[in-house]
Amino acid sequence: MKALAKVKPEVGLWQVERAVPEIGPEDVLIKVRKTGICGTDIHIWNWDDWAARTVPVGLVTGHEFAGEIVAMGALVEGLEIGQRCSGEGHLIGKLSRQSRAGKFHLDPATRGIGVNDQGAFAEYLRLPAFNVVPLPDSIDDEIGAILDPLGNAVHTALSFDLVGEYMLITGAGPIGIMAAAVARHVGARHVVITDVNPARLELAAQVADVVPVNVAETDLRSVYPSLKMSQGFDVGMEMSGNHQALDQMVDKLVMGGRIAMLGIPPGKSPVDWSRIVFKAITIKGVYGREIFETWYKMIAMLENGLDVRRVIIHRFRADVFVTGFETMRSGLSGKVVLDWG
Ligand code: ZN
């Protein structure tokens, strides 16, 4: 089969021929139809310090996918050949206290497809049946391929009660934009999204009913009067990994405000803890998706009118993946989806 692998410890990915994966008794084999390119895949492409430390050379990468079950192990129950599906890319252990308590997303032994184990940038993917998420007819393969990052957005957005709240999202990448759409869908009063990249803010306004603010040009406080805001934002979602953005968020939050953090600041960043203490702010780190509650909620919202399709702005055949990656690396893009046929 065709696959995209990290053949050499340097910048890039290479198309390779690999054997179709063999499945164990509790696995399924998935014919991959569409895959999304993630920021993580760009780190792997760029072969930065994190990637060089984490990803074994030779690995088939990719973790955002939709496809169809074409083979099943002898012990698999409740699934059928021909079932369209996406799936949770975090392969969890079953032995930890967290797993045994049903908090699968907090299992410390988690391995990621396309990061630690063979990934989805391939014609076929082996996946434990446990990880399969069947897709209803209402969710096509293209949306199926971005459920992983949409799940990050949903997990972050549902971290706190948003009904009637003023929300600030820092970072208008695809996940920030989708989180904004989710926040509006569940009843946030207003969502302000910030970035310093005009193209991303423009895309945010096309995808979701949000107030985009370019913080390189505009003082965030200047939007307060038109939104009838007096004190500041009730809930923040940090999606940029930029420590100035986090500083700004702490500054603009109300007393008792809440922050969900998905953005990953590089290295250690200075934090003014005294302001966090005196404003009685709650901060929650968000990792992955709740398995499988986030998937359940996400599919329910998509079936109930949540629309994030416009965040996908480029579609390429898998054999022109280089163009897809270059588009992502330009920094201007929304989601890029590769078609595996
Ligand atoms: Zn991803």
XYZ file of C-alpha atoms and ligand atoms in Angstrom:
342
model
C 0.000 0.000 0.000
C 0.940 3.651 -0.409
C 1.845 5.543 2.766
C 3.609 8.734 3.889
C 6.539 8.012 6.182
C 9.346 9.820 7.967
C 12.017 7.945 6.047
C 14.949 10.162 7.026
C 15.670 12.278 10.157
C 15.298 15.558 8.250
C 12.671 17.957 6.915
C 9.917 16.325 4.850
C 7.811 13.191 4.437
C 8.178 10.602 1.721
C 5.696 8.422 -0.126
C 6.604 4.758 0.424
C 5.274 1.271 -0.342
C 4.432 -0.672 2.816
C 2.711 -3.974 3.551
C -0.954 -3.679 4.520
C -0.946 -3.899 8.352
C -1.823 -7.234 9.920
C -4.603 -7.074 12.442
C -4.895 -8.810 15.800
C -8.054 -10.474 17.163
C -9.359 -7.204 18.688
C -8.408 -4.910 15.771
C -10.085 -3.710 12.609
C -8.487 -2.832 9.270
C -9.696 0.488 7.870
C -9.503 1.529 4.207
C -8.579 5.190 4.614
C -10.635 7.610 2.465
C -9.673 11.078 3.741
C -7.077 12.430 6.158
C -6.560 15.829 7.742
C -3.136 17.438 8.087
C -2.590 18.560 11.688
C -0.201 21.038 13.265
C 1.429 17.972 14.828
C 2.143 16.638 11.325
C 3.838 19.948 10.488
C 6.102 19.558 13.546
C 6.954 16.070 12.263
C 7.495 17.360 8.712
C 9.757 20.139 10.054
C 11.569 17.608 12.279
C 11.800 20.055 15.176
C 13.239 19.113 18.594
C 9.947 17.642 19.800
C 9.546 15.500 16.672
C 13.160 14.285 16.730
C 12.727 13.281 20.401
C 9.340 11.629 19.922
C 8.829 10.141 16.463
C 10.756 7.029 15.357
C 12.390 7.334 11.935
C 10.494 5.172 9.438
C 7.093 5.809 11.008
C 3.980 6.241 8.867
C 2.501 9.502 10.187
C -0.999 11.044 10.312
C -3.806 10.679 12.857
C -6.852 12.499 11.464
C -8.842 10.153 9.256
C -12.118 8.764 7.998
C -12.552 5.478 6.161
C -14.347 2.195 6.033
C -13.873 -1.093 7.891
C -12.653 -3.781 5.455
C -11.508 -6.532 7.850
C -12.118 -7.422 11.495
C -10.349 -9.586 14.076
C -12.090 -12.695 15.408
C -13.040 -11.119 18.758
C -14.488 -7.861 17.414
C -18.135 -7.325 18.300
C -20.656 -4.664 17.382
C -19.001 -3.512 14.147
C -19.485 -4.611 10.529
C -17.451 -4.789 7.341
C -18.374 -1.723 5.291
C -19.034 0.462 8.342
C -17.842 4.020 7.689
C -15.836 5.316 10.610
C -13.363 7.682 12.136
C -11.580 6.836 15.346
C -9.744 7.923 18.441
C -6.044 8.085 17.626
C -4.921 7.790 21.248
C -4.170 4.158 22.000
C -4.699 3.830 25.727
C -3.596 1.309 28.300
C -6.196 -0.421 30.428
C -4.190 -0.877 33.630
C -3.831 2.571 35.161
C -6.050 3.924 37.896
C -7.382 6.531 35.455
C -8.355 3.968 32.827
C -9.952 1.705 35.378
C -12.001 4.691 36.534
C -13.187 5.213 32.940
C -11.073 8.350 32.430
C -9.423 6.878 29.361
C -8.079 10.212 28.074
C -5.989 10.539 31.248
C -4.204 7.212 30.901
C -0.462 7.893 31.286
C 0.490 5.015 28.973
C -1.265 6.599 25.951
C 0.411 6.163 22.571
C -0.605 8.120 19.479
C -1.122 6.771 15.988
C 1.069 8.691 13.568
C 3.313 9.833 16.434
C 4.374 6.667 18.289
C 2.581 3.954 16.262
C 1.801 3.493 12.572
C -0.431 6.317 11.415
C -3.280 7.111 9.048
C -1.420 8.676 6.102
C -1.764 5.346 4.321
C -4.251 3.406 2.242
C -4.959 1.108 5.199
C -4.879 1.632 8.956
C -4.958 -0.949 11.725
C -6.913 0.254 14.761
C -8.144 -1.438 17.948
C -11.910 -1.932 17.559
C -12.252 -0.105 20.895
C -11.016 3.095 19.195
C -13.432 2.998 16.255
C -16.096 5.696 16.080
C -18.812 4.760 13.551
C -19.967 7.653 11.365
C -23.662 8.275 10.750
C -24.703 8.942 7.133
C -25.103 12.636 7.990
C -21.329 13.003 8.561
C -19.367 12.580 5.332
C -15.756 11.429 5.065
C -14.414 14.971 4.807
C -15.916 16.001 8.151
C -15.066 12.541 9.492
C -11.410 13.291 8.741
C -11.396 16.404 10.949
C -13.250 14.983 13.957
C -9.944 14.599 15.815
C -9.187 18.360 15.840
C -12.885 19.242 16.132
C -12.813 16.970 19.179
C -9.966 19.058 20.645
C -12.125 22.132 20.067
C -15.215 20.515 21.595
C -13.287 19.184 24.591
C -11.866 22.664 25.233
C -15.124 24.513 24.646
C -17.168 22.210 26.876
C -14.668 22.499 29.744
C -16.792 25.224 31.329
C -20.428 26.277 31.239
C -20.656 28.811 28.385
C -24.369 29.585 28.365
C -24.776 33.352 28.285
C -21.059 33.957 28.839
C -18.640 36.354 27.210
C -15.837 34.319 25.682
C -12.334 35.162 24.578
C -10.442 32.792 22.273
C -6.786 33.610 21.644
C -5.482 32.028 18.418
C -7.552 31.730 15.229
C -6.070 28.511 13.894
C -8.497 25.815 12.761
C -9.083 24.518 16.308
C -9.632 28.002 17.749
C -12.080 28.762 14.962
C -13.955 25.492 15.473
C -14.025 26.101 19.243
C -15.650 29.467 18.515
C -18.318 27.781 16.405
C -18.951 25.255 19.189
C -19.155 28.002 21.830
C -21.793 29.862 19.818
C -23.647 26.616 19.147
C -23.950 25.890 22.874
C -25.067 29.402 23.760
C -22.134 31.694 24.531
C -23.371 35.306 24.530
C -20.518 36.638 22.410
C -17.243 35.105 21.254
C -14.271 37.349 20.588
C -11.396 35.648 18.774
C -7.937 37.214 18.538
C -4.928 36.663 16.321
C -2.304 38.774 14.564
C -2.866 37.063 11.200
C -5.601 38.837 9.160
C -6.258 35.819 6.914
C -7.014 33.614 9.903
C -9.331 36.209 11.440
C -11.156 36.507 8.130
C -11.607 32.737 8.025
C -12.866 32.778 11.633
C -15.583 35.265 10.688
C -16.602 33.102 7.723
C -16.893 29.924 9.786
C -18.448 31.176 13.020
C -20.555 34.052 14.354
C -17.653 35.721 16.150
C -16.042 39.104 16.681
C -12.522 38.881 15.201
C -9.918 41.246 16.661
C -6.412 41.755 15.340
C -4.542 42.473 18.571
C -1.531 43.771 16.639
C -3.688 46.751 15.598
C -6.649 46.983 17.946
C -6.964 47.262 21.725
C -9.213 44.459 22.923
C -11.061 46.838 25.251
C -12.332 48.837 22.298
C -14.846 46.072 21.497
C -16.391 46.094 25.009
C -19.025 48.832 24.452
C -20.501 47.331 21.285
C -20.831 43.956 23.058
C -22.307 45.615 26.190
C -19.393 44.275 28.224
C -18.580 46.058 31.447
C -16.095 43.899 33.359
C -14.373 41.621 30.874
C -14.598 38.039 29.632
C -16.088 35.222 31.689
C -14.314 32.320 29.989
C -11.084 32.163 27.961
C -9.764 29.489 25.644
C -6.042 29.755 24.910
C -5.316 28.207 21.511
C -2.179 30.026 20.361
C 0.613 28.809 22.653
C 1.736 32.430 22.780
C 2.519 33.599 26.314
C 1.581 37.211 25.539
C -1.847 35.941 24.511
C -2.208 34.148 27.839
C -1.096 37.301 29.694
C -3.675 39.316 27.809
C -6.344 36.742 28.611
C -5.598 36.851 32.354
C -5.725 40.640 32.167
C -9.091 40.747 30.373
C -10.877 38.079 32.433
C -13.446 38.942 35.108
C -12.894 38.091 38.776
C -13.485 34.357 39.058
C -12.916 33.835 35.336
C -12.047 30.449 33.877
C -9.420 29.474 31.290
C -9.138 26.292 29.255
C -5.673 25.928 27.716
C -5.037 23.861 24.585
C -2.238 25.942 23.043
C 1.238 24.677 23.914
C 3.725 27.416 24.817
C 7.242 26.548 23.664
C 9.484 25.856 26.652
C 8.761 27.622 29.928
C 6.947 30.932 29.821
C 6.811 33.635 32.495
C 3.457 33.778 34.291
C 2.255 36.513 36.621
C 0.760 34.170 39.207
C -0.238 36.970 41.577
C -2.848 38.215 39.106
C -4.191 34.689 38.698
C -4.496 34.343 42.480
C -6.008 37.775 43.106
C -8.532 37.348 40.293
C -9.367 33.848 41.574
C -8.936 32.383 38.098
C -9.349 28.687 37.357
C -7.035 27.222 34.680
C -7.617 23.828 33.091
C -5.138 22.084 30.778
C -6.898 20.226 27.976
C -5.420 17.071 26.476
C -6.915 15.235 23.518
C -10.570 14.315 23.635
C -12.588 12.705 26.406
C -12.895 9.101 25.282
C -15.662 8.771 24.187
C -17.831 11.494 25.661
C -16.324 14.238 23.460
C -17.018 12.095 20.371
C -20.614 11.557 21.459
C -21.253 15.268 22.050
C -19.462 16.276 18.845
C -21.499 13.939 16.654
C -24.698 15.045 18.401
C -23.882 18.719 17.741
C -22.974 18.054 14.090
C -26.276 16.253 13.623
C -27.990 19.167 15.305
C -26.665 21.913 13.018
C -23.088 22.662 14.100
C -21.367 23.548 10.831
C -17.558 23.706 10.616
C -17.085 22.665 6.989
C -15.843 26.073 5.876
C -12.751 25.627 8.028
C -11.585 23.152 5.350
C -10.151 25.405 2.689
C -7.897 23.052 0.715
C -8.432 19.570 -0.665
C -5.681 17.625 -2.424
C -5.203 14.087 -3.713
C -2.874 12.193 -1.386
C -0.186 11.868 -4.078
C 0.229 15.652 -4.146
C 0.701 15.734 -0.376
C 3.743 17.983 -0.734
C 1.491 20.812 -1.934
C -0.833 20.108 0.986
C 1.991 20.399 3.489
C 3.382 23.528 1.828
C -0.082 25.090 2.078
C -0.228 24.297 5.792
C 3.290 25.562 6.349
C 2.392 28.905 4.725
C 0.577 29.717 7.990
C -2.445 31.154 6.189
C -4.539 28.079 5.787
C -7.522 26.500 7.456
C -7.693 22.720 7.433
C -6.108 20.776 4.577
C -7.681 17.422 3.707
C -5.967 14.704 1.617
C -8.067 12.312 -0.471
C -6.851 8.686 -0.522
C -9.504 7.512 -3.023
Zn -4.488 16.474 14.992
